[in-house]
Short mmCIF file of C-alpha atoms and ligand atoms in Angstrom, two decimals:
data_model
loop_
_atom_site.label_atom_id
_atom_site.label_comp_id
_atom_site.label_asym_id
_atom_site.label_seq_id
_atom_site.Cartn_x
_atom_site.Cartn_y
_atom_site.Cartn_z
CA MET O 1 -25.41 -6.33 38.44
CA THR O 2 -22.19 -5.27 36.70
CA PRO O 3 -22.18 -6.48 33.37
CA LYS O 4 -19.66 -8.74 32.99
CA ALA O 5 -17.93 -10.06 28.84
CA ASP O 6 -14.83 -11.77 28.00
CA VAL O 7 -14.28 -8.86 26.19
CA ALA O 8 -15.09 -4.75 25.62
CA ILE O 9 -14.45 -2.71 22.70
CA VAL O 10 -14.07 0.60 23.47
CA GLY O 11 -15.14 2.84 20.40
CA ALA O 12 -18.39 1.38 18.39
CA GLY O 13 -17.22 3.74 15.18
CA MET O 14 -16.18 1.34 12.21
CA ALA O 15 -12.97 -0.11 13.74
CA GLY O 16 -15.29 -1.52 16.81
CA ALA O 17 -18.40 -2.46 14.87
CA SER O 18 -16.02 -4.87 12.67
CA LEU O 19 -14.18 -6.70 14.84
CA ALA O 20 -17.01 -7.35 17.20
CA ALA O 21 -18.25 -8.63 14.25
CA GLU O 22 -16.05 -11.08 13.99
CA LEU O 23 -15.59 -11.66 17.93
CA ALA O 24 -19.42 -12.14 18.45
CA PRO O 25 -19.20 -16.27 17.71
CA HIS O 26 -16.28 -16.80 19.38
CA ALA O 27 -15.98 -14.95 22.63
CA SER O 28 -19.03 -11.93 24.79
CA VAL O 29 -18.32 -9.06 23.60
CA LEU O 30 -19.16 -5.63 25.17
CA LEU O 31 -19.10 -2.46 22.87
CA ILE O 32 -19.01 0.68 24.44
CA GLU O 33 -19.53 3.64 22.73
CA ALA O 34 -19.52 7.56 23.79
CA GLU O 35 -21.95 9.04 22.26
CA ASP O 36 -25.94 8.42 21.57
CA GLN O 37 -24.82 6.75 17.56
CA PRO O 38 -22.35 4.70 17.22
CA GLY O 39 -20.40 5.83 13.53
CA TYR O 40 -21.40 9.77 14.95
CA HIS O 41 -17.48 10.61 14.19
CA SER O 42 -14.44 10.08 11.56
CA THR O 43 -16.79 6.54 10.54
CA GLY O 44 -20.08 9.35 9.50
CA ARG O 45 -17.94 11.81 7.37
CA SER O 46 -15.58 9.41 4.80
CA ALA O 47 -15.06 10.20 1.67
CA ALA O 48 -16.16 6.25 0.73
CA PHE O 49 -13.99 5.53 -1.39
CA TRP O 50 -11.38 2.02 -1.71
CA SER O 51 -7.95 2.68 -3.67
CA GLU O 52 -5.11 -0.03 -3.18
CA SER O 53 -2.94 2.53 -3.80
CA TYR O 54 -3.29 4.59 -0.86
CA GLY O 55 -2.04 4.55 2.51
CA GLY O 56 1.65 2.84 0.65
CA PRO O 57 2.71 -1.26 0.07
CA LEU O 58 1.95 -1.64 3.77
CA VAL O 59 -1.52 -0.45 3.50
CA GLN O 60 -1.62 -2.26 0.35
CA PRO O 61 -2.42 -5.81 1.17
CA LEU O 62 -4.48 -5.10 3.45
CA THR O 63 -6.82 -2.87 1.11
CA THR O 64 -6.58 -5.63 -1.47
CA ALA O 65 -7.65 -8.56 0.99
CA SER O 66 -9.98 -6.09 2.07
CA GLY O 67 -11.75 -5.36 -1.51
CA VAL O 68 -12.71 -9.43 -2.13
CA HIS O 69 -15.31 -9.25 1.42
CA LEU O 70 -16.66 -5.42 -0.68
CA ARG O 71 -16.77 -6.93 -3.32
CA GLU O 72 -18.67 -10.38 -2.83
CA GLY O 73 -21.37 -7.58 -0.03
CA GLY O 74 -22.04 -5.70 -2.44
CA TYR O 75 -20.28 -3.02 -0.92
CA LEU O 76 -18.47 -1.20 -3.77
CA SER O 77 -19.75 0.58 -7.10
CA PRO O 78 -17.18 1.00 -9.67
CA ARG O 79 -15.15 4.92 -9.63
CA GLY O 80 -11.29 4.73 -10.73
CA ALA O 81 -9.39 7.90 -9.62
CA LEU O 82 -7.20 9.40 -11.38
CA HIS O 83 -3.79 10.48 -10.11
CA ILE O 84 -3.18 14.08 -12.09
CA ALA O 85 0.16 16.07 -11.91
CA GLY O 86 0.92 19.30 -13.59
CA GLU O 87 3.90 20.16 -16.48
CA SER O 88 6.28 19.60 -12.73
CA GLY O 89 4.28 16.79 -11.55
CA GLY O 90 5.83 13.96 -13.48
CA ALA O 91 8.01 12.66 -10.44
CA ALA O 92 5.54 12.12 -8.41
CA LEU O 93 3.94 9.99 -10.53
CA ASP O 94 6.92 8.09 -11.15
CA ALA O 95 7.47 7.58 -7.95
CA LEU O 96 3.58 6.71 -7.23
CA GLU O 97 3.68 3.51 -9.95
CA ARG O 98 7.24 2.55 -8.45
CA MET O 99 5.92 2.23 -5.06
CA PHE O 100 3.61 -0.42 -6.77
CA ALA O 101 5.78 -2.06 -9.25
CA GLY O 102 4.98 -5.40 -9.50
CA ALA O 103 2.43 -5.12 -6.75
CA ALA O 104 -1.29 -6.40 -7.06
CA VAL O 105 -2.59 -2.64 -7.96
CA PRO O 106 -3.27 -1.59 -12.19
CA LEU O 107 -1.67 1.89 -12.37
CA GLN O 108 -1.60 3.10 -15.77
CA ARG O 109 0.52 5.82 -17.98
CA ILE O 110 -2.14 8.52 -19.42
CA GLY O 111 -0.43 11.47 -21.64
CA ALA O 112 -2.65 14.91 -21.24
CA ASP O 113 -5.23 14.40 -24.38
CA GLU O 114 -7.09 11.22 -22.62
CA LEU O 115 -7.19 13.75 -19.59
CA ARG O 116 -8.47 16.50 -22.09
CA ARG O 117 -11.12 13.43 -22.60
CA ARG O 118 -11.84 11.57 -19.28
CA ILE O 119 -11.81 14.93 -17.45
CA LYS O 120 -13.96 17.99 -18.74
CA ARG O 121 -13.15 21.39 -19.67
CA LEU O 122 -9.59 20.44 -18.03
CA ARG O 123 -7.32 23.56 -17.46
CA ASP O 124 -3.79 23.65 -19.41
CA GLY O 125 -0.90 22.75 -17.49
CA TRP O 126 -2.44 19.34 -16.37
CA ALA O 127 0.52 17.91 -18.46
CA GLU O 128 -0.19 13.42 -17.60
CA ALA O 129 -2.23 10.98 -14.77
CA LEU O 130 -2.20 7.40 -13.23
CA TRP O 131 -5.07 5.72 -13.71
CA GLU O 132 -5.58 3.59 -11.10
CA PRO O 133 -8.84 1.62 -12.24
CA SER O 134 -9.76 -0.45 -10.12
CA CYS O 135 -11.11 2.75 -7.08
CA ALA O 136 -14.66 2.43 -6.13
CA ASP O 137 -16.88 3.73 -3.94
CA ILE O 138 -17.07 1.94 -0.49
CA ASP O 139 -21.20 1.95 1.03
CA VAL O 140 -20.00 2.96 3.92
CA ALA O 141 -23.52 2.98 5.50
CA ARG O 142 -24.30 0.17 4.96
CA LEU O 143 -21.06 -1.28 5.51
CA HIS O 144 -21.27 -0.58 9.13
CA ALA O 145 -24.78 -1.62 10.12
CA ASP O 146 -24.24 -4.17 8.67
CA TYR O 147 -20.85 -5.06 11.10
CA LEU O 148 -22.96 -3.85 14.29
CA ALA O 149 -26.30 -6.57 12.85
CA THR O 150 -23.75 -9.34 12.61
CA ALA O 151 -21.76 -8.22 16.06
CA ARG O 152 -26.31 -8.62 18.21
CA ARG O 153 -26.70 -10.91 16.00
CA GLY O 154 -23.57 -13.23 17.43
CA GLY O 155 -24.63 -12.06 21.22
CA ALA O 156 -22.14 -8.80 21.74
CA ARG O 157 -24.01 -5.83 23.72
CA LEU O 158 -24.33 -2.09 22.41
CA LEU O 159 -23.87 0.53 25.08
CA THR O 160 -24.51 3.54 24.05
CA ALA O 161 -24.07 7.39 25.73
CA ALA O 162 -21.50 5.50 27.78
CA ALA O 163 -18.19 7.30 27.43
CA VAL O 164 -15.62 5.47 29.48
CA GLU O 165 -13.89 7.11 31.57
CA GLN O 166 -11.56 5.45 34.22
CA ALA O 167 -9.95 1.38 33.95
CA GLU O 168 -8.73 -0.94 35.69
CA ARG O 169 -6.72 -3.98 35.41
CA SER O 170 -8.54 -6.38 39.11
CA GLY O 171 -6.64 -9.69 39.02
CA SER O 172 -7.77 -11.41 35.07
CA ALA O 173 -9.51 -8.38 34.44
CA TRP O 174 -11.00 -4.70 33.88
CA ARG O 175 -12.99 -2.86 35.71
CA ILE O 176 -14.66 -0.42 33.40
CA SER O 177 -16.52 2.92 34.71
CA THR O 178 -18.10 4.41 32.17
CA ARG O 179 -21.17 7.48 32.14
CA ALA O 180 -23.29 4.99 31.90
CA GLY O 181 -21.76 2.27 34.87
CA GLU O 182 -19.15 0.42 35.67
CA VAL O 183 -18.29 -2.99 33.24
CA GLU O 184 -15.89 -6.01 33.28
CA ALA O 185 -13.69 -7.25 30.76
CA ALA O 186 -11.13 -9.97 30.36
CA VAL O 187 -9.50 -7.89 27.15
CA LEU O 188 -9.79 -4.77 26.63
CA VAL O 189 -9.58 -3.22 22.82
CA ASP O 190 -9.02 0.09 21.97
CA ALA O 191 -11.36 1.61 19.12
CA ALA O 192 -11.42 4.47 19.31
CA GLY O 193 -10.28 6.21 16.85
CA GLY O 194 -9.34 9.69 18.04
CA TRP O 195 -9.44 9.63 21.76
CA ALA O 196 -7.48 5.75 20.80
CA ASP O 197 -4.54 7.67 23.21
CA ALA O 198 -6.39 9.20 25.83
CA VAL O 199 -8.80 5.88 26.26
CA ALA O 200 -5.31 4.44 27.10
CA ALA O 201 -3.97 7.03 29.30
CA ALA O 202 -8.16 6.87 31.46
CA CYS O 203 -6.82 3.08 31.33
CA GLY O 204 -3.18 3.67 33.65
CA VAL O 205 -1.54 2.45 30.11
CA ALA O 206 1.32 4.52 27.96
CA PRO O 207 0.64 6.03 25.21
CA VAL O 208 2.28 5.12 21.69
CA GLY O 209 1.87 8.34 19.68
CA ILE O 210 -1.24 8.91 17.12
CA ARG O 211 -2.36 11.73 16.13
CA PRO O 212 -5.47 12.93 15.19
CA TYR O 213 -5.63 15.20 12.74
CA ARG O 214 -8.46 17.29 10.57
CA ARG O 215 -9.93 16.97 7.18
CA THR O 216 -11.86 19.21 5.64
CA ILE O 217 -14.80 18.26 2.96
CA ALA O 218 -17.41 20.38 0.79
CA GLN O 219 -20.16 19.42 -0.55
CA LEU O 220 -20.39 21.38 -3.94
CA ARG O 221 -23.69 22.14 -6.24
CA ILE O 222 -21.44 23.14 -9.56
CA ALA O 223 -22.68 24.45 -13.31
CA PRO O 224 -22.81 22.14 -15.69
CA PRO O 225 -23.22 19.84 -12.80
CA VAL O 226 -21.14 17.04 -12.92
CA PRO O 227 -20.90 13.92 -14.64
CA ALA O 228 -21.86 10.80 -12.29
CA ASP O 229 -19.04 8.85 -13.74
CA LEU O 230 -16.11 11.31 -13.15
CA PRO O 231 -13.32 9.40 -11.77
CA LEU O 232 -12.29 10.58 -8.44
CA VAL O 233 -9.59 13.17 -9.36
CA ILE O 234 -6.62 13.38 -6.92
CA ASP O 235 -3.85 15.72 -7.12
CA ALA O 236 -0.57 13.95 -7.29
CA ALA O 237 1.37 16.42 -4.96
CA GLY O 238 -1.78 16.39 -1.78
CA ARG O 239 -3.23 19.68 -2.52
CA PHE O 240 -6.42 18.49 -2.89
CA TYR O 241 -9.34 15.44 -4.49
CA PHE O 242 -12.79 15.34 -5.98
CA LYS O 243 -15.25 13.07 -7.04
CA PRO O 244 -19.39 12.98 -8.07
CA GLU O 245 -21.77 12.74 -5.44
CA ALA O 246 -26.17 11.90 -6.46
CA GLY O 247 -27.42 15.06 -8.27
CA GLY O 248 -24.49 16.29 -10.57
CA ARG O 249 -22.62 17.71 -6.82
CA LEU O 250 -19.10 17.46 -6.65
CA TRP O 251 -17.59 16.26 -2.71
CA LEU O 252 -14.33 18.48 -2.17
CA SER O 253 -11.71 18.35 0.04
CA PRO O 254 -8.26 20.14 0.35
CA HIS O 255 -6.67 17.38 1.44
CA ASP O 256 -5.54 19.19 4.16
CA GLU O 257 -4.54 17.91 7.34
CA THR O 258 -4.32 20.02 10.81
CA PRO O 259 -2.77 17.94 13.91
CA CYS O 260 -6.28 18.85 16.60
CA GLU O 261 -7.15 17.77 19.74
CA PRO O 262 -9.82 14.79 19.23
CA CYS O 263 -12.78 16.44 19.40
CA ASP O 264 -16.34 16.82 17.47
CA CYS O 265 -14.32 18.98 14.65
CA ALA O 266 -16.44 21.61 11.78
CA ALA O 267 -15.14 22.09 8.18
CA GLU O 268 -13.18 25.68 8.81
CA GLU O 269 -14.17 28.51 6.39
CA ILE O 270 -10.92 28.72 5.17
CA ASP O 271 -10.21 25.20 4.37
CA VAL O 272 -12.85 25.31 2.30
CA ALA O 273 -11.99 28.13 0.92
CA ARG O 274 -8.60 26.53 0.29
CA ALA O 275 -10.56 23.99 -1.22
CA ILE O 276 -12.34 26.03 -4.01
CA ASP O 277 -9.79 27.86 -5.33
CA ARG O 278 -7.14 25.08 -6.02
CA LEU O 279 -10.56 23.23 -7.99
CA GLN O 280 -10.80 26.73 -9.64
CA ARG O 281 -6.91 26.14 -11.13
CA VAL O 282 -7.34 22.23 -12.22
CA VAL O 283 -11.01 22.58 -14.07
CA ASP O 284 -13.68 25.93 -15.65
CA TRP O 285 -16.56 25.01 -13.57
CA ARG O 286 -18.79 27.06 -12.53
CA VAL O 287 -18.64 26.37 -8.27
CA GLU O 288 -22.92 27.83 -7.82
CA ARG O 289 -23.14 26.10 -4.01
CA VAL O 290 -21.86 25.44 -0.91
CA GLU O 291 -24.28 22.62 -0.39
CA LYS O 292 -22.77 22.20 3.21
CA SER O 293 -19.71 21.07 4.54
CA TRP O 294 -17.50 19.07 6.91
CA ALA O 295 -14.97 17.64 8.78
CA GLY O 296 -13.70 14.58 11.03
CA LEU O 297 -10.56 13.34 12.25
CA ARG O 298 -8.20 11.06 10.94
CA SER O 299 -5.55 9.24 13.55
CA PHE O 300 -2.00 8.36 12.84
CA ALA O 301 0.51 6.23 14.87
CA PRO O 302 3.79 8.53 14.40
CA ASP O 303 4.82 5.69 11.17
CA ARG O 304 1.90 6.24 9.51
CA LEU O 305 0.36 3.16 10.47
CA PRO O 306 -2.55 1.19 12.20
CA VAL O 307 -1.67 0.05 15.36
CA TYR O 308 -3.21 -4.17 15.59
CA GLY O 309 -2.25 -6.46 19.18
CA PHE O 310 -2.24 -6.65 22.59
CA ASP O 311 0.06 -3.74 24.38
CA PRO O 312 3.16 -6.02 25.09
CA GLU O 313 3.39 -4.29 28.61
CA ALA O 314 -0.30 -4.41 30.07
CA GLU O 315 -1.93 -7.13 30.60
CA GLY O 316 -5.49 -8.32 28.73
CA PHE O 317 -4.93 -4.33 26.73
CA PHE O 318 -5.51 -4.01 23.08
CA TRP O 319 -4.94 -1.34 20.47
CA PHE O 320 -6.87 -1.49 17.26
CA ALA O 321 -6.90 2.41 16.43
CA GLY O 322 -4.69 4.17 14.37
CA GLN O 323 -7.38 3.98 10.82
CA GLY O 324 -5.80 7.20 9.34
CA GLY O 325 -7.26 7.49 6.67
CA PHE O 326 -8.18 4.53 5.61
CA GLY O 327 -9.94 3.12 8.46
CA ILE O 328 -13.48 2.24 5.73
CA GLN O 329 -11.07 0.66 3.01
CA THR O 330 -9.11 -1.83 4.84
CA ALA O 331 -11.73 -2.31 7.62
CA PRO O 332 -12.52 -6.33 6.76
CA ALA O 333 -9.45 -7.57 7.47
CA ALA O 334 -8.69 -6.16 9.69
CA ALA O 335 -11.18 -6.99 11.56
CA LYS O 336 -10.31 -10.42 10.35
CA LEU O 337 -6.24 -9.61 11.54
CA ALA O 338 -7.73 -8.55 14.78
CA ALA O 339 -8.93 -11.35 15.99
CA ALA O 340 -7.32 -13.90 15.29
CA LEU O 341 -4.73 -11.91 17.63
CA LEU O 342 -6.90 -10.98 20.11
CA LEU O 343 -8.77 -15.00 19.84
CA GLY O 344 -4.83 -16.75 19.66
CA ARG O 345 -6.53 -18.36 16.12
CA ALA O 346 -5.02 -18.74 13.22
CA PRO O 347 -6.56 -16.10 10.71
CA ASP O 348 -9.20 -16.48 8.77
CA PRO O 349 -7.16 -17.53 5.24
CA LEU O 350 -8.53 -13.59 3.66
CA VAL O 351 -5.64 -12.62 5.85
CA ALA O 352 -2.50 -15.98 6.22
CA GLY O 353 -0.63 -14.00 3.79
CA ILE O 354 -0.45 -10.84 5.70
CA ASP O 355 2.35 -10.06 8.31
CA HIS O 356 0.42 -8.05 11.41
CA ILE O 357 4.75 -7.28 12.58
CA PRO O 358 4.79 -4.11 11.19
CA TYR O 359 1.31 -3.01 12.80
CA SER O 360 2.09 -4.53 16.43
CA PRO O 361 1.52 -1.72 19.15
CA GLY O 362 5.10 -2.65 20.48
CA ARG O 363 6.64 -0.56 17.64
CA LEU O 364 5.83 1.63 18.87
CA LEU O 365 7.22 1.69 23.32
CA ASN O 366 10.41 2.63 23.41
C1 FAD L 1 -12.88 13.39 5.76
C2 FAD L 1 -12.87 12.30 5.84
C3 FAD L 1 -11.99 11.21 5.25
C4 FAD L 1 -12.19 9.60 4.74
N1 FAD L 1 -12.40 9.31 3.75
C5 FAD L 1 -12.13 7.88 4.22
C6 FAD L 1 -12.11 6.95 2.75
O1 FAD L 1 -11.86 7.30 1.00
N2 FAD L 1 -12.18 6.03 3.05
C7 FAD L 1 -11.59 5.39 4.18
O2 FAD L 1 -11.74 4.10 4.20
N3 FAD L 1 -11.11 5.70 4.69
C8 FAD L 1 -11.49 7.37 5.06
N4 FAD L 1 -11.46 8.26 6.45
C9 FAD L 1 -10.68 7.56 7.24
C10 FAD L 1 -12.16 6.70 7.95
O3 FAD L 1 -12.89 7.54 8.51
C11 FAD L 1 -11.00 5.97 9.01
O4 FAD L 1 -9.50 5.61 9.55
C12 FAD L 1 -12.89 5.55 9.87
O5 FAD L 1 -13.27 6.17 10.11
C13 FAD L 1 -11.59 5.66 11.65
O6 FAD L 1 -13.20 4.70 12.45
P1 FAD L 1 -12.26 4.90 13.94
O7 FAD L 1 -13.80 3.43 14.47
O8 FAD L 1 -11.24 3.79 14.41
O9 FAD L 1 -13.44 5.88 14.36
P2 FAD L 1 -14.75 6.49 14.95
O10 FAD L 1 -15.50 6.66 13.86
O11 FAD L 1 -14.31 8.14 14.77
O12 FAD L 1 -14.21 5.33 16.01
C14 FAD L 1 -14.67 6.14 17.66
C15 FAD L 1 -14.91 5.74 18.33
O13 FAD L 1 -15.25 5.52 19.42
C16 FAD L 1 -15.66 6.99 20.65
N5 FAD L 1 -14.79 6.95 21.88
C17 FAD L 1 -14.11 8.01 21.82
N6 FAD L 1 -14.18 8.37 22.95
C18 FAD L 1 -14.50 6.64 23.79
C19 FAD L 1 -14.68 6.81 25.09
N7 FAD L 1 -13.93 7.28 26.08
N8 FAD L 1 -15.36 5.92 25.37
C20 FAD L 1 -16.82 5.08 24.98
N9 FAD L 1 -16.06 6.24 23.63
C21 FAD L 1 -15.60 6.50 22.39
C22 FAD L 1 -16.22 7.77 20.01
O14 FAD L 1 -17.59 8.39 19.73
C23 FAD L 1 -16.06 6.90 18.20
O15 FAD L 1 -17.76 7.16 17.64
C24 FAD L 1 -11.77 9.88 5.76
C25 FAD L 1 -11.57 10.71 7.12
C26 FAD L 1 -12.01 12.06 6.77
C27 FAD L 1 -12.28 12.26 8.49
#
């Protein structure tokens, strides 16, 4: 018998899992995942930080609201971030400060002496920084597992190894062909991350221009070991970031953003080498070994804002995509907002003050 549901969500990464958890008490939900395990793609490859300044002023309300849920659930641990600038980098710090002036993101200017105190063996030339004390690490694996468990408890069914190959609207339902068989649902949610446009096309829906970009992280063994209380260090000019990992290790990214096709991407040696070269211009630390490296997809709409809402031209097709580099830190608020839009209900108080119009798919259709 064909499984039927009110809502079929395509993709069980952080986006699909969080939305399934929000919808399950109100609707029957099928969560359809191409891989054997949910979380194999971007969700399992993130740098796992929560930064209110990341993504700009129209992403910040989602991040800030999500922070309430993440703190209450014990998913955040304090980290703090230093946005550092070289001799000529003051303008980048000014711009960041201006961007959040008056908003609820505390940013504090610090000079070279204080910067040296916070980053040991900092090389000359790094003149000042903005300190973002609220930045935190996120327990991504637990958050994702908890969303899946909540969805399951609410009655949602997870189908794995069930890549959606094609879907068509028939009357008031989607008939969806997956590798694991046919399913039917009144609403189809596209939460397929880097594959969001491809899934839309497979449903006969016009793509909105979501492009995946590769981002690399290397885990390094450093001598002397990295202190556990080192903040996240971000180049104000956008060439690297790094943060400590358990056991005195370092997670380092060259802040790459290479356009690519949706795929199971891997780190390229050149990007790891570039990252290490950039690190060595910042601190006098010895890189002993690259223990591992990986890459994942960050998927952006052309205006780099997420895409949540019903497609105005395709009945029953709901976008929940374009989560870029902020899909973990915005997940709780994004899922609550999207659930309200999908169900036509008043939004949860956590997101009641957030305007959803900037995220509507209609903005991307000509
Ligand atoms: C290196 C890196 C660092 C990052 N750091 C951070 C960070 O510090 N903080 C933060 O908030 N965010 C970060 N991000 C971004 C974050 O990881 C993503 O925004 C988030 O994981 C997106 O979740 P998602 O569920 O949309 O995508 P995914 O996790 O990719 O899930 C999409 C799912 O859809 C499935 N799928 C695709 N096609 C089909 C199909 N046809 N049928 C069925 N299933 C399908 C895929 O198998 C996949 O499991 C980072 C990303 C990367 C790559």
